[in-house]
Amino acid sequence: MKAKVHVTLKPGVLDPQGRAVLHALEALGFGGVDGVRQGKFIELDLKESDPKKAEAEVEDMCKKLLANTVIEDYRVDISEG
Amino acid sequence: MKAKVHVTLKPGVLDPQGRAVLHALEALGFGGVDGVRQGKFIELDLKESDPKKAEAEVEDMCKKLLANTVIEDYRVDISEG
């Protein structure tokens, strides 16, 4: 199975990386941007072939390593292949 | 409009960050992972209200700043709100 994981900052948490991108866009002449938030996108190839078990395993990985759950949210999508 | 941008390394480009995550997962006891690729996920709030124009603008941002098109692919998804 394949897993796609989105890790994003929780609402309200300051995002200095997003602010830097916003300012760089403005400097390049893109004035029509009100806000930028930057997160992580992680793709995993898994040996597990059962979607339910794969999802539980990846949720566990998120809690233990991939996301800092104090300040970040995560979303797991499991697909065939 | 809102735009969601995924920036991922092109196939074949070495991903040291992904390898580091893979090794960390193995060290934590997650042996069922064959590969990890790490990319960026960027959310933008746009003033533009026309979806076609918004998409063209964000594609332009990707080419000029958000992605390094020599080694990275990008995908733009535009949504209401």
PDB file of C-alpha atoms in Angstrom:
ATOM      1  CA  MET A   1       0.000   0.000   0.000  1.00  0.00           C
ATOM      2  CA  LYS A   2       0.955   3.625  -0.373  1.00  0.00           C
ATOM      3  CA  ALA A   3       0.296   6.282   2.274  1.00  0.00           C
ATOM      4  CA  LYS A   4       0.175  10.017   1.743  1.00  0.00           C
ATOM      5  CA  VAL A   5       0.589  12.099   4.905  1.00  0.00           C
ATOM      6  CA  HIS A   6      -0.072  15.835   5.180  1.00  0.00           C
ATOM      7  CA  VAL A   7       1.427  17.509   8.249  1.00  0.00           C
ATOM      8  CA  THR A   8       0.189  21.073   8.791  1.00  0.00           C
ATOM      9  CA  LEU A   9       0.577  23.595  11.589  1.00  0.00           C
ATOM     10  CA  LYS A  10      -2.491  23.909  13.812  1.00  0.00           C
ATOM     11  CA  PRO A  11      -4.522  27.095  13.320  1.00  0.00           C
ATOM     12  CA  GLY A  12      -3.087  29.890  15.447  1.00  0.00           C
ATOM     13  CA  VAL A  13       0.454  28.541  15.492  1.00  0.00           C
ATOM     14  CA  LEU A  14       2.898  31.056  14.011  1.00  0.00           C
ATOM     15  CA  ASP A  15       4.350  29.957  10.664  1.00  0.00           C
ATOM     16  CA  PRO A  16       7.604  31.855  10.014  1.00  0.00           C
ATOM     17  CA  GLN A  17       8.337  29.772   6.905  1.00  0.00           C
ATOM     18  CA  GLY A  18       4.931  30.672   5.450  1.00  0.00           C
ATOM     19  CA  ARG A  19       5.509  34.357   6.238  1.00  0.00           C
ATOM     20  CA  ALA A  20       8.886  34.244   4.503  1.00  0.00           C
ATOM     21  CA  VAL A  21       7.239  32.755   1.393  1.00  0.00           C
ATOM     22  CA  LEU A  22       4.510  35.438   1.508  1.00  0.00           C
ATOM     23  CA  HIS A  23       7.100  38.222   1.649  1.00  0.00           C
ATOM     24  CA  ALA A  24       9.140  36.655  -1.146  1.00  0.00           C
ATOM     25  CA  LEU A  25       6.010  36.419  -3.318  1.00  0.00           C
ATOM     26  CA  GLU A  26       5.250  40.096  -2.643  1.00  0.00           C
ATOM     27  CA  ALA A  27       8.826  41.026  -3.546  1.00  0.00           C
ATOM     28  CA  LEU A  28       8.354  39.170  -6.854  1.00  0.00           C
ATOM     29  CA  GLY A  29       5.235  41.206  -7.602  1.00  0.00           C
ATOM     30  CA  PHE A  30       2.541  38.735  -6.520  1.00  0.00           C
ATOM     31  CA  GLY A  31       0.390  41.161  -4.542  1.00  0.00           C
ATOM     32  CA  GLY A  32      -2.801  39.087  -4.544  1.00  0.00           C
ATOM     33  CA  VAL A  33      -1.826  36.730  -1.730  1.00  0.00           C
ATOM     34  CA  ASP A  34      -3.412  37.161   1.704  1.00  0.00           C
ATOM     35  CA  GLY A  35      -1.696  34.326   3.506  1.00  0.00           C
ATOM     36  CA  VAL A  36       0.637  31.361   3.136  1.00  0.00           C
ATOM     37  CA  ARG A  37       0.926  28.295   5.359  1.00  0.00           C
ATOM     38  CA  GLN A  38       3.611  25.746   4.717  1.00  0.00           C
ATOM     39  CA  GLY A  39       3.421  22.132   5.737  1.00  0.00           C
ATOM     40  CA  LYS A  40       4.969  18.779   4.918  1.00  0.00           C
ATOM     41  CA  PHE A  41       3.859  16.120   2.462  1.00  0.00           C
ATOM     42  CA  ILE A  42       5.234  12.641   3.063  1.00  0.00           C
ATOM     43  CA  GLU A  43       4.728   9.620   0.790  1.00  0.00           C
ATOM     44  CA  LEU A  44       5.366   6.156   2.217  1.00  0.00           C
ATOM     45  CA  ASP A  45       5.587   2.743   0.530  1.00  0.00           C
ATOM     46  CA  LEU A  46       4.304   0.109   2.932  1.00  0.00           C
ATOM     47  CA  LYS A  47       4.676  -3.693   2.975  1.00  0.00           C
ATOM     48  CA  GLU A  48       1.305  -4.009   4.762  1.00  0.00           C
ATOM     49  CA  SER A  49      -1.491  -5.020   2.347  1.00  0.00           C
ATOM     50  CA  ASP A  50      -4.509  -4.457   4.613  1.00  0.00           C
ATOM     51  CA  PRO A  51      -5.722  -0.824   4.348  1.00  0.00           C
ATOM     52  CA  LYS A  52      -7.039  -0.686   7.937  1.00  0.00           C
ATOM     53  CA  LYS A  53      -3.796  -2.019   9.404  1.00  0.00           C
ATOM     54  CA  ALA A  54      -1.728   0.245   7.136  1.00  0.00           C
ATOM     55  CA  GLU A  55      -3.689   3.292   8.270  1.00  0.00           C
ATOM     56  CA  ALA A  56      -3.283   2.383  11.953  1.00  0.00           C
ATOM     57  CA  GLU A  57       0.470   1.871  11.439  1.00  0.00           C
ATOM     58  CA  VAL A  58       0.917   5.229   9.698  1.00  0.00           C
ATOM     59  CA  GLU A  59      -1.166   7.027  12.367  1.00  0.00           C
ATOM     60  CA  ASP A  60       1.230   5.556  14.906  1.00  0.00           C
ATOM     61  CA  MET A  61       4.221   6.810  12.864  1.00  0.00           C
ATOM     62  CA  CYS A  62       2.680  10.285  12.787  1.00  0.00           C
ATOM     63  CA  LYS A  63       2.238  10.361  16.553  1.00  0.00           C
ATOM     64  CA  LYS A  64       5.755   9.049  17.238  1.00  0.00           C
ATOM     65  CA  LEU A  65       7.842  10.757  14.555  1.00  0.00           C
ATOM     66  CA  LEU A  66       6.270  12.475  11.549  1.00  0.00           C
ATOM     67  CA  ALA A  67       4.214  15.140  13.336  1.00  0.00           C
ATOM     68  CA  ASN A  68       4.707  17.186  16.475  1.00  0.00           C
ATOM     69  CA  THR A  69       1.137  16.804  17.734  1.00  0.00           C
ATOM     70  CA  VAL A  70       1.480  19.728  20.153  1.00  0.00           C
ATOM     71  CA  ILE A  71       1.607  22.199  17.261  1.00  0.00           C
ATOM     72  CA  GLU A  72       0.820  20.129  14.148  1.00  0.00           C
ATOM     73  CA  ASP A  73      -2.169  18.291  12.682  1.00  0.00           C
ATOM     74  CA  TYR A  74      -1.794  15.327  10.344  1.00  0.00           C
ATOM     75  CA  ARG A  75      -3.958  13.606   7.764  1.00  0.00           C
ATOM     76  CA  VAL A  76      -3.351  10.077   6.458  1.00  0.00           C
ATOM     77  CA  ASP A  77      -4.626   8.809   3.077  1.00  0.00           C
ATOM     78  CA  ILE A  78      -4.070   5.169   2.175  1.00  0.00           C
ATOM     79  CA  SER A  79      -4.199   3.947  -1.421  1.00  0.00           C
ATOM     80  CA  GLU A  80      -3.456   0.777  -3.419  1.00  0.00           C
ATOM     81  CA  GLY A  81      -0.227   0.230  -5.318  1.00  0.00           C
TER      82      GLY A  81
ATOM     83  CA  MET B   1      -9.923  31.408  -3.584  1.00  0.00           C
ATOM     84  CA  LYS B   2      -7.667  28.952  -1.813  1.00  0.00           C
ATOM     85  CA  ALA B   3      -4.812  27.108  -3.486  1.00  0.00           C
ATOM     86  CA  LYS B   4      -3.141  23.925  -2.305  1.00  0.00           C
ATOM     87  CA  VAL B   5       0.268  23.229  -3.802  1.00  0.00           C
ATOM     88  CA  HIS B   6       2.181  19.949  -3.550  1.00  0.00           C
ATOM     89  CA  VAL B   7       5.876  20.176  -4.380  1.00  0.00           C
ATOM     90  CA  THR B   8       7.570  16.782  -4.730  1.00  0.00           C
ATOM     91  CA  LEU B   9      10.994  15.655  -5.880  1.00  0.00           C
ATOM     92  CA  LYS B  10      11.046  14.230  -9.401  1.00  0.00           C
ATOM     93  CA  PRO B  11      11.437  10.451  -9.630  1.00  0.00           C
ATOM     94  CA  GLY B  12      15.123   9.527  -9.578  1.00  0.00           C
ATOM     95  CA  VAL B  13      16.221  12.578  -7.601  1.00  0.00           C
ATOM     96  CA  LEU B  14      17.909  11.546  -4.335  1.00  0.00           C
ATOM     97  CA  ASP B  15      15.868  12.433  -1.233  1.00  0.00           C
ATOM     98  CA  PRO B  16      18.189  12.566   1.810  1.00  0.00           C
ATOM     99  CA  GLN B  17      15.363  13.889   4.032  1.00  0.00           C
ATOM    100  CA  GLY B  18      13.168  10.935   3.053  1.00  0.00           C
ATOM    101  CA  ARG B  19      16.018   8.513   3.742  1.00  0.00           C
ATOM    102  CA  ALA B  20      16.562  10.064   7.170  1.00  0.00           C
ATOM    103  CA  VAL B  21      12.858   9.594   7.964  1.00  0.00           C
ATOM    104  CA  LEU B  22      13.000   5.977   6.736  1.00  0.00           C
ATOM    105  CA  HIS B  23      15.964   5.203   8.987  1.00  0.00           C
ATOM    106  CA  ALA B  24      14.337   6.931  11.957  1.00  0.00           C
ATOM    107  CA  LEU B  25      11.163   4.878  11.412  1.00  0.00           C
ATOM    108  CA  GLU B  26      13.239   1.669  11.304  1.00  0.00           C
ATOM    109  CA  ALA B  27      15.012   2.696  14.510  1.00  0.00           C
ATOM    110  CA  LEU B  28      11.589   3.132  16.136  1.00  0.00           C
ATOM    111  CA  GLY B  29      10.595  -0.402  15.127  1.00  0.00           C
ATOM    112  CA  PHE B  30       8.559   0.346  12.001  1.00  0.00           C
ATOM    113  CA  GLY B  31      10.075  -2.332   9.776  1.00  0.00           C
ATOM    114  CA  GLY B  32       7.287  -2.413   7.194  1.00  0.00           C
ATOM    115  CA  VAL B  33       8.308   0.662   5.249  1.00  0.00           C
ATOM    116  CA  ASP B  34       9.975   0.246   1.837  1.00  0.00           C
ATOM    117  CA  GLY B  35      10.458   3.902   0.982  1.00  0.00           C
ATOM    118  CA  VAL B  36       9.809   7.467   2.081  1.00  0.00           C
ATOM    119  CA  ARG B  37       9.710  10.608  -0.090  1.00  0.00           C
ATOM    120  CA  GLN B  38       9.271  13.974   1.558  1.00  0.00           C
ATOM    121  CA  GLY B  39       7.819  16.996  -0.170  1.00  0.00           C
ATOM    122  CA  LYS B  40       6.239  20.337   0.641  1.00  0.00           C
ATOM    123  CA  PHE B  41       2.587  21.240   1.027  1.00  0.00           C
ATOM    124  CA  ILE B  42       1.768  24.940   0.678  1.00  0.00           C
ATOM    125  CA  GLU B  43      -1.654  26.531   1.263  1.00  0.00           C
ATOM    126  CA  LEU B  44      -2.299  29.994  -0.173  1.00  0.00           C
ATOM    127  CA  ASP B  45      -5.168  32.437   0.380  1.00  0.00           C
ATOM    128  CA  LEU B  46      -5.717  34.407  -2.806  1.00  0.00           C
ATOM    129  CA  LYS B  47      -7.592  37.640  -3.488  1.00  0.00           C
ATOM    130  CA  GLU B  48      -8.359  36.460  -7.054  1.00  0.00           C
ATOM    131  CA  SER B  49     -11.943  35.156  -7.364  1.00  0.00           C
ATOM    132  CA  ASP B  50     -11.719  33.595 -10.842  1.00  0.00           C
ATOM    133  CA  PRO B  51     -10.512  29.959 -10.576  1.00  0.00           C
ATOM    134  CA  LYS B  52      -8.779  29.953 -13.989  1.00  0.00           C
ATOM    135  CA  LYS B  53      -6.865  33.160 -13.257  1.00  0.00           C
ATOM    136  CA  ALA B  54      -6.029  31.956  -9.735  1.00  0.00           C
ATOM    137  CA  GLU B  55      -4.617  28.713 -11.111  1.00  0.00           C
ATOM    138  CA  ALA B  56      -2.504  30.541 -13.717  1.00  0.00           C
ATOM    139  CA  GLU B  57      -1.177  32.897 -11.029  1.00  0.00           C
ATOM    140  CA  VAL B  58      -0.227  30.048  -8.681  1.00  0.00           C
ATOM    141  CA  GLU B  59       1.445  28.100 -11.534  1.00  0.00           C
ATOM    142  CA  ASP B  60       3.515  31.213 -12.145  1.00  0.00           C
ATOM    143  CA  MET B  61       4.428  31.378  -8.421  1.00  0.00           C
ATOM    144  CA  CYS B  62       5.505  27.716  -8.540  1.00  0.00           C
ATOM    145  CA  LYS B  63       7.787  28.304 -11.529  1.00  0.00           C
ATOM    146  CA  LYS B  64       9.322  31.453 -10.027  1.00  0.00           C
ATOM    147  CA  LEU B  65       9.601  30.606  -6.328  1.00  0.00           C
ATOM    148  CA  LEU B  66       7.758  27.669  -4.800  1.00  0.00           C
ATOM    149  CA  ALA B  67       9.339  24.830  -6.771  1.00  0.00           C
ATOM    150  CA  ASN B  68      12.771  24.220  -8.226  1.00  0.00           C
ATOM    151  CA  THR B  69      11.544  22.829 -11.548  1.00  0.00           C
ATOM    152  CA  VAL B  70      14.919  21.270 -12.367  1.00  0.00           C
ATOM    153  CA  ILE B  71      14.464  18.685  -9.613  1.00  0.00           C
ATOM    154  CA  GLU B  72      10.894  19.155  -8.384  1.00  0.00           C
ATOM    155  CA  ASP B  73       7.364  18.628  -9.728  1.00  0.00           C
ATOM    156  CA  TYR B  74       4.392  20.634  -8.490  1.00  0.00           C
ATOM    157  CA  ARG B  75       0.621  20.201  -8.476  1.00  0.00           C
ATOM    158  CA  VAL B  76      -1.866  23.057  -7.970  1.00  0.00           C
ATOM    159  CA  ASP B  77      -5.435  22.547  -6.680  1.00  0.00           C
ATOM    160  CA  ILE B  78      -7.746  25.551  -6.537  1.00  0.00           C
ATOM    161  CA  SER B  79     -10.840  25.590  -4.320  1.00  0.00           C
ATOM    162  CA  GLU B  80     -13.518  28.041  -3.159  1.00  0.00           C
ATOM    163  CA  GLY B  81     -13.405  29.863   0.146  1.00  0.00           C
TER     164      GLY B  81
END
